[in-house]
C-alpha positions as protocol buffer text, in pm:
chain_id: "A"
residue {
  index: 1
  type: UNK
  ca { x: -1000 y: -3677 z: -810 }
}
residue {
  index: 2
  type: UNK
  ca { x: -827 y: -3347 z: -741 }
}
residue {
  index: 3
  type: UNK
  ca { x: -813 y: -3126 z: -1049 }
}
residue {
  index: 4
  type: UNK
  ca { x: -473 y: -2992 z: -950 }
}
residue {
  index: 5
  type: UNK
  ca { x: -336 y: -3315 z: -806 }
}
residue {
  index: 6
  type: UNK
  ca { x: -406 y: -3526 z: -1113 }
}
residue {
  index: 7
  type: UNK
  ca { x: -210 y: -3298 z: -1348 }
}
residue {
  index: 8
  type: UNK
  ca { x: 135 y: -3423 z: -1435 }
}
residue {
  index: 9
  type: UNK
  ca { x: 447 y: -3206 z: -1413 }
}
residue {
  index: 10
  type: UNK
  ca { x: 677 y: -3185 z: -1716 }
}
residue {
  index: 11
  type: UNK
  ca { x: 1042 y: -3180 z: -1610 }
}
residue {
  index: 12
  type: UNK
  ca { x: 1260 y: -2947 z: -1820 }
}
residue {
  index: 13
  type: UNK
  ca { x: 1604 y: -3057 z: -1937 }
}
residue {
  index: 14
  type: UNK
  ca { x: 1863 y: -3041 z: -1659 }
}
residue {
  index: 15
  type: UNK
  ca { x: 1611 y: -3084 z: -1374 }
}
residue {
  index: 16
  type: UNK
  ca { x: 1630 y: -3398 z: -1158 }
}
residue {
  index: 17
  type: UNK
  ca { x: 1378 y: -3504 z: -894 }
}
residue {
  index: 18
  type: UNK
  ca { x: 1455 y: -3751 z: -615 }
}
residue {
  index: 19
  type: UNK
  ca { x: 1204 y: -3885 z: -356 }
}
residue {
  index: 20
  type: UNK
  ca { x: 1350 y: -4063 z: -52 }
}
residue {
  index: 21
  type: UNK
  ca { x: 1230 y: -4101 z: 307 }
}
residue {
  index: 22
  type: UNK
  ca { x: 943 y: -3859 z: 260 }
}
residue {
  index: 23
  type: UNK
  ca { x: 1161 y: -3577 z: 121 }
}
residue {
  index: 24
  type: UNK
  ca { x: 1144 y: -3450 z: -237 }
}
residue {
  index: 25
  type: UNK
  ca { x: 1468 y: -3301 z: -372 }
}
residue {
  index: 26
  type: UNK
  ca { x: 1462 y: -3098 z: -694 }
}
residue {
  index: 27
  type: UNK
  ca { x: 1794 y: -3000 z: -853 }
}
residue {
  index: 28
  type: UNK
  ca { x: 1836 y: -2760 z: -1143 }
}
residue {
  index: 29
  type: UNK
  ca { x: 2070 y: -2502 z: -1291 }
}
residue {
  index: 30
  type: UNK
  ca { x: 1994 y: -2244 z: -1018 }
}
residue {
  index: 31
  type: UNK
  ca { x: 2034 y: -2480 z: -722 }
}
residue {
  index: 32
  type: UNK
  ca { x: 1852 y: -2732 z: -507 }
}
residue {
  index: 33
  type: UNK
  ca { x: 1520 y: -2721 z: -320 }
}
residue {
  index: 34
  type: UNK
  ca { x: 1380 y: -2971 z: -69 }
}
residue {
  index: 35
  type: UNK
  ca { x: 1026 y: -3033 z: 55 }
}
residue {
  index: 36
  type: UNK
  ca { x: 915 y: -3277 z: 323 }
}
residue {
  index: 37
  type: UNK
  ca { x: 602 y: -3478 z: 239 }
}
residue {
  index: 38
  type: UNK
  ca { x: 423 y: -3518 z: 572 }
}
residue {
  index: 39
  type: UNK
  ca { x: 159 y: -3761 z: 451 }
}
residue {
  index: 40
  type: UNK
  ca { x: 263 y: -4127 z: 404 }
}
residue {
  index: 41
  type: UNK
  ca { x: -33 y: -4170 z: 165 }
}
residue {
  index: 42
  type: UNK
  ca { x: 124 y: -3943 z: -98 }
}
residue {
  index: 43
  type: UNK
  ca { x: 375 y: -4094 z: -341 }
}
residue {
  index: 44
  type: UNK
  ca { x: 573 y: -3947 z: -629 }
}
residue {
  index: 45
  type: UNK
  ca { x: 657 y: -4125 z: -952 }
}
residue {
  index: 46
  type: UNK
  ca { x: 903 y: -4003 z: -1215 }
}
residue {
  index: 47
  type: UNK
  ca { x: 880 y: -4153 z: -1565 }
}
residue {
  index: 48
  type: UNK
  ca { x: 1144 y: -3993 z: -1785 }
}
residue {
  index: 49
  type: UNK
  ca { x: 1046 y: -3626 z: -1809 }
}
residue {
  index: 50
  type: UNK
  ca { x: 702 y: -3662 z: -1648 }
}
residue {
  index: 51
  type: UNK
  ca { x: 638 y: -3646 z: -1273 }
}
residue {
  index: 52
  type: UNK
  ca { x: 307 y: -3751 z: -1118 }
}
residue {
  index: 53
  type: UNK
  ca { x: 186 y: -3722 z: -761 }
}
residue {
  index: 54
  type: UNK
  ca { x: -42 y: -4007 z: -647 }
}
residue {
  index: 55
  type: UNK
  ca { x: -247 y: -4074 z: -336 }
}
residue {
  index: 56
  type: UNK
  ca { x: -321 y: -4405 z: -167 }
}
residue {
  index: 57
  type: UNK
  ca { x: -678 y: -4340 z: -44 }
}
residue {
  index: 58
  type: UNK
  ca { x: -975 y: -4105 z: -68 }
}
residue {
  index: 59
  type: UNK
  ca { x: -966 y: -3954 z: 283 }
}
residue {
  index: 60
  type: UNK
  ca { x: -1039 y: -3582 z: 296 }
}
residue {
  index: 61
  type: UNK
  ca { x: -695 y: -3491 z: 437 }
}
residue {
  index: 62
  type: UNK
  ca { x: -515 y: -3708 z: 181 }
}
residue {
  index: 63
  type: UNK
  ca { x: -708 y: -3542 z: -104 }
}
residue {
  index: 64
  type: UNK
  ca { x: -611 y: -3200 z: 33 }
}
residue {
  index: 65
  type: UNK
  ca { x: -243 y: -3299 z: 55 }
}
residue {
  index: 66
  type: UNK
  ca { x: -255 y: -3440 z: -298 }
}
residue {
  index: 67
  type: UNK
  ca { x: -318 y: -3104 z: -465 }
}
residue {
  index: 68
  type: UNK
  ca { x: -99 y: -2916 z: -218 }
}
residue {
  index: 69
  type: UNK
  ca { x: 213 y: -3124 z: -269 }
}
residue {
  index: 70
  type: UNK
  ca { x: 166 y: -3141 z: -645 }
}
residue {
  index: 71
  type: UNK
  ca { x: 161 y: -2761 z: -663 }
}
residue {
  index: 72
  type: UNK
  ca { x: 455 y: -2722 z: -423 }
}
residue {
  index: 73
  type: UNK
  ca { x: 663 y: -2959 z: -638 }
}
residue {
  index: 74
  type: UNK
  ca { x: 556 y: -2778 z: -957 }
}
residue {
  index: 75
  type: UNK
  ca { x: 672 y: -2448 z: -801 }
}
residue {
  index: 76
  type: UNK
  ca { x: 1003 y: -2610 z: -703 }
}
residue {
  index: 77
  type: UNK
  ca { x: 1058 y: -2736 z: -1060 }
}
residue {
  index: 78
  type: UNK
  ca { x: 980 y: -2391 z: -1200 }
}
residue {
  index: 79
  type: UNK
  ca { x: 1201 y: -2218 z: -940 }
}
residue {
  index: 80
  type: UNK
  ca { x: 1518 y: -2415 z: -1013 }
}
residue {
  index: 81
  type: UNK
  ca { x: 1497 y: -2317 z: -1383 }
}
residue {
  index: 82
  type: UNK
  ca { x: 1380 y: -1953 z: -1362 }
}
residue {
  index: 83
  type: UNK
  ca { x: 1370 y: -1746 z: -1042 }
}
residue {
  index: 84
  type: UNK
  ca { x: 1044 y: -1611 z: -904 }
}
residue {
  index: 85
  type: UNK
  ca { x: 1022 y: -1231 z: -868 }
}
residue {
  index: 86
  type: UNK
  ca { x: 801 y: -983 z: -686 }
}
residue {
  index: 87
  type: UNK
  ca { x: 822 y: -610 z: -753 }
}
residue {
  index: 88
  type: UNK
  ca { x: 739 y: -350 z: -489 }
}
residue {
  index: 89
  type: UNK
  ca { x: 675 y: 17 z: -559 }
}
residue {
  index: 90
  type: UNK
  ca { x: 785 y: 287 z: -312 }
}
residue {
  index: 91
  type: UNK
  ca { x: 537 y: 578 z: -327 }
}
residue {
  index: 92
  type: UNK
  ca { x: 578 y: 897 z: -127 }
}
residue {
  index: 93
  type: UNK
  ca { x: 739 y: 1238 z: -124 }
}
residue {
  index: 94
  type: UNK
  ca { x: 1109 y: 1194 z: -48 }
}
residue {
  index: 95
  type: UNK
  ca { x: 1083 y: 815 z: -24 }
}
residue {
  index: 96
  type: UNK
  ca { x: 1368 y: 612 z: -173 }
}
residue {
  index: 97
  type: UNK
  ca { x: 1550 y: 283 z: -132 }
}
residue {
  index: 98
  type: UNK
  ca { x: 1892 y: 134 z: -207 }
}
residue {
  index: 99
  type: UNK
  ca { x: 2081 y: -191 z: -153 }
}
residue {
  index: 100
  type: UNK
  ca { x: 2407 y: -161 z: 43 }
}
residue {
  index: 101
  type: UNK
  ca { x: 2590 y: -491 z: 83 }
}
residue {
  index: 102
  type: UNK
  ca { x: 2343 y: -743 z: 222 }
}
residue {
  index: 103
  type: UNK
  ca { x: 2098 y: -480 z: 347 }
}
residue {
  index: 104
  type: UNK
  ca { x: 1807 y: -299 z: 192 }
}
residue {
  index: 105
  type: UNK
  ca { x: 1807 y: 61 z: 319 }
}
residue {
  index: 106
  type: UNK
  ca { x: 1474 y: 245 z: 286 }
}
residue {
  index: 107
  type: UNK
  ca { x: 1398 y: 610 z: 357 }
}
residue {
  index: 108
  type: UNK
  ca { x: 1022 y: 582 z: 391 }
}
residue {
  index: 109
  type: UNK
  ca { x: 909 y: 873 z: 606 }
}
residue {
  index: 110
  type: UNK
  ca { x: 1049 y: 773 z: 944 }
}
residue {
  index: 111
  type: UNK
  ca { x: 1307 y: 979 z: 1133 }
}
residue {
  index: 112
  type: UNK
  ca { x: 1580 y: 724 z: 1052 }
}
residue {
  index: 113
  type: UNK
  ca { x: 1632 y: 495 z: 752 }
}
residue {
  index: 114
  type: UNK
  ca { x: 1479 y: 148 z: 784 }
}
residue {
  index: 115
  type: UNK
  ca { x: 1726 y: -136 z: 722 }
}
residue {
  index: 116
  type: UNK
  ca { x: 1621 y: -486 z: 620 }
}
residue {
  index: 117
  type: UNK
  ca { x: 1878 y: -768 z: 620 }
}
residue {
  index: 118
  type: UNK
  ca { x: 1827 y: -981 z: 310 }
}
residue {
  index: 119
  type: UNK
  ca { x: 1811 y: -1355 z: 396 }
}
residue {
  index: 120
  type: UNK
  ca { x: 2027 y: -1614 z: 223 }
}
residue {
  index: 121
  type: UNK
  ca { x: 1888 y: -1748 z: -104 }
}
residue {
  index: 122
  type: UNK
  ca { x: 1702 y: -1427 z: -184 }
}
residue {
  index: 123
  type: UNK
  ca { x: 1824 y: -1146 z: -411 }
}
residue {
  index: 124
  type: UNK
  ca { x: 1699 y: -791 z: -362 }
}
residue {
  index: 125
  type: UNK
  ca { x: 1776 y: -523 z: -619 }
}
residue {
  index: 126
  type: UNK
  ca { x: 1673 y: -162 z: -669 }
}
residue {
  index: 127
  type: UNK
  ca { x: 1676 y: -78 z: -1042 }
}
residue {
  index: 128
  type: UNK
  ca { x: 1572 y: 275 z: -946 }
}
residue {
  index: 129
  type: UNK
  ca { x: 1515 y: 450 z: -610 }
}
residue {
  index: 130
  type: UNK
  ca { x: 1139 y: 384 z: -617 }
}
residue {
  index: 131
  type: UNK
  ca { x: 1138 y: 13 z: -713 }
}
residue {
  index: 132
  type: UNK
  ca { x: 1238 y: -296 z: -515 }
}
residue {
  index: 133
  type: UNK
  ca { x: 1270 y: -632 z: -692 }
}
residue {
  index: 134
  type: UNK
  ca { x: 1279 y: -947 z: -476 }
}
residue {
  index: 135
  type: UNK
  ca { x: 1381 y: -1269 z: -653 }
}
residue {
  index: 136
  type: UNK
  ca { x: 1479 y: -1625 z: -566 }
}
residue {
  index: 137
  type: UNK
  ca { x: 1423 y: -1995 z: -632 }
}
residue {
  index: 138
  type: UNK
  ca { x: 1157 y: -2058 z: -368 }
}
residue {
  index: 139
  type: UNK
  ca { x: 821 y: -1899 z: -439 }
}
residue {
  index: 140
  type: UNK
  ca { x: 731 y: -1923 z: -70 }
}
residue {
  index: 141
  type: UNK
  ca { x: 1043 y: -1740 z: 50 }
}
residue {
  index: 142
  type: UNK
  ca { x: 1018 y: -1470 z: -219 }
}
residue {
  index: 143
  type: UNK
  ca { x: 660 y: -1396 z: -116 }
}
residue {
  index: 144
  type: UNK
  ca { x: 749 y: -1397 z: 253 }
}
residue {
  index: 145
  type: UNK
  ca { x: 1042 y: -1155 z: 211 }
}
residue {
  index: 146
  type: UNK
  ca { x: 834 y: -925 z: -11 }
}
residue {
  index: 147
  type: UNK
  ca { x: 556 y: -922 z: 251 }
}
residue {
  index: 148
  type: UNK
  ca { x: 805 y: -844 z: 530 }
}
residue {
  index: 149
  type: UNK
  ca { x: 949 y: -552 z: 331 }
}
residue {
  index: 150
  type: UNK
  ca { x: 599 y: -427 z: 245 }
}
residue {
  index: 151
  type: UNK
  ca { x: 499 y: -436 z: 613 }
}
residue {
  index: 152
  type: UNK
  ca { x: 765 y: -174 z: 698 }
}
residue {
  index: 153
  type: UNK
  ca { x: 536 y: 98 z: 558 }
}
residue {
  index: 154
  type: UNK
  ca { x: 175 y: -2 z: 480 }
}
residue {
  index: 155
  type: UNK
  ca { x: -3 y: 203 z: 214 }
}
residue {
  index: 156
  type: UNK
  ca { x: -182 y: 507 z: 351 }
}
residue {
  index: 157
  type: UNK
  ca { x: -532 y: 528 z: 193 }
}
residue {
  index: 158
  type: UNK
  ca { x: -562 y: 905 z: 140 }
}
residue {
  index: 159
  type: UNK
  ca { x: -245 y: 987 z: -55 }
}
residue {
  index: 160
  type: UNK
  ca { x: -127 y: 634 z: -143 }
}
residue {
  index: 161
  type: UNK
  ca { x: 208 y: 673 z: 36 }
}
residue {
  index: 162
  type: UNK
  ca { x: 385 y: 354 z: 134 }
}
residue {
  index: 163
  type: UNK
  ca { x: 502 y: 26 z: -18 }
}
residue {
  index: 164
  type: UNK
  ca { x: 280 y: -180 z: -247 }
}
residue {
  index: 165
  type: UNK
  ca { x: 318 y: -455 z: -508 }
}
residue {
  index: 166
  type: UNK
  ca { x: 344 y: -345 z: -870 }
}
residue {
  index: 167
  type: UNK
  ca { x: 26 y: -536 z: -963 }
}
residue {
  index: 168
  type: UNK
  ca { x: -169 y: -429 z: -653 }
}
residue {
  index: 169
  type: UNK
  ca { x: -457 y: -184 z: -683 }
}
residue {
  index: 170
  type: UNK
  ca { x: -431 y: 78 z: -409 }
}
residue {
  index: 171
  type: UNK
  ca { x: -779 y: 181 z: -293 }
}
residue {
  index: 172
  type: UNK
  ca { x: -790 y: 551 z: -222 }
}
residue {
  index: 173
  type: UNK
  ca { x: -1032 y: 723 z: 12 }
}
residue {
  index: 174
  type: UNK
  ca { x: -1190 y: 1057 z: -57 }
}
residue {
  index: 175
  type: UNK
  ca { x: -1071 y: 1343 z: 163 }
}
residue {
  index: 176
  type: UNK
  ca { x: -1306 y: 1526 z: 397 }
}
residue {
  index: 177
  type: UNK
  ca { x: -1533 y: 1783 z: 239 }
}
residue {
  index: 178
  type: UNK
  ca { x: -1645 y: 1971 z: 550 }
}
residue {
  index: 179
  type: UNK
  ca { x: -1800 y: 2313 z: 496 }
}
residue {
  index: 180
  type: UNK
  ca { x: -1904 y: 2253 z: 136 }
}
residue {
  index: 181
  type: UNK
  ca { x: -2272 y: 2267 z: 52 }
}
């Protein structure tokens, strides 16, 4: 039995889960999320405030889907109650960022500012010019948007200039030491 798949999910107050025609719908105070269940061997049962994900057989693919869909639904339940966030750090001389309307404008060492249009359902804020906070209900979309923003200026290994996550360790290389004996 899958260690992740067999765990039950506790539903907080105000969260409703509906499973119809292979689509799970989770509604909460922040909004609504949907996930299609592509395997007909996976079923979802809601008993009061406890949700369980069950599988019909022991095939390898069904076992893999069991843990996957359980975790996706758990992330959906968590996302409709409290938003997921990712924090990016802007490091570099003269680098800065700001949010103007629905765009994130970053001065990150290129000749012109880099603009990133924020997708619907995601909130991007800049509490200070060197910090970008991406938040939203869907863990998948928050991670995807944060990765797209980070890809605009990868971290340079010698000085550490660029965009990186706040919990990421930036590996630095040693500079050349030619001529020293």
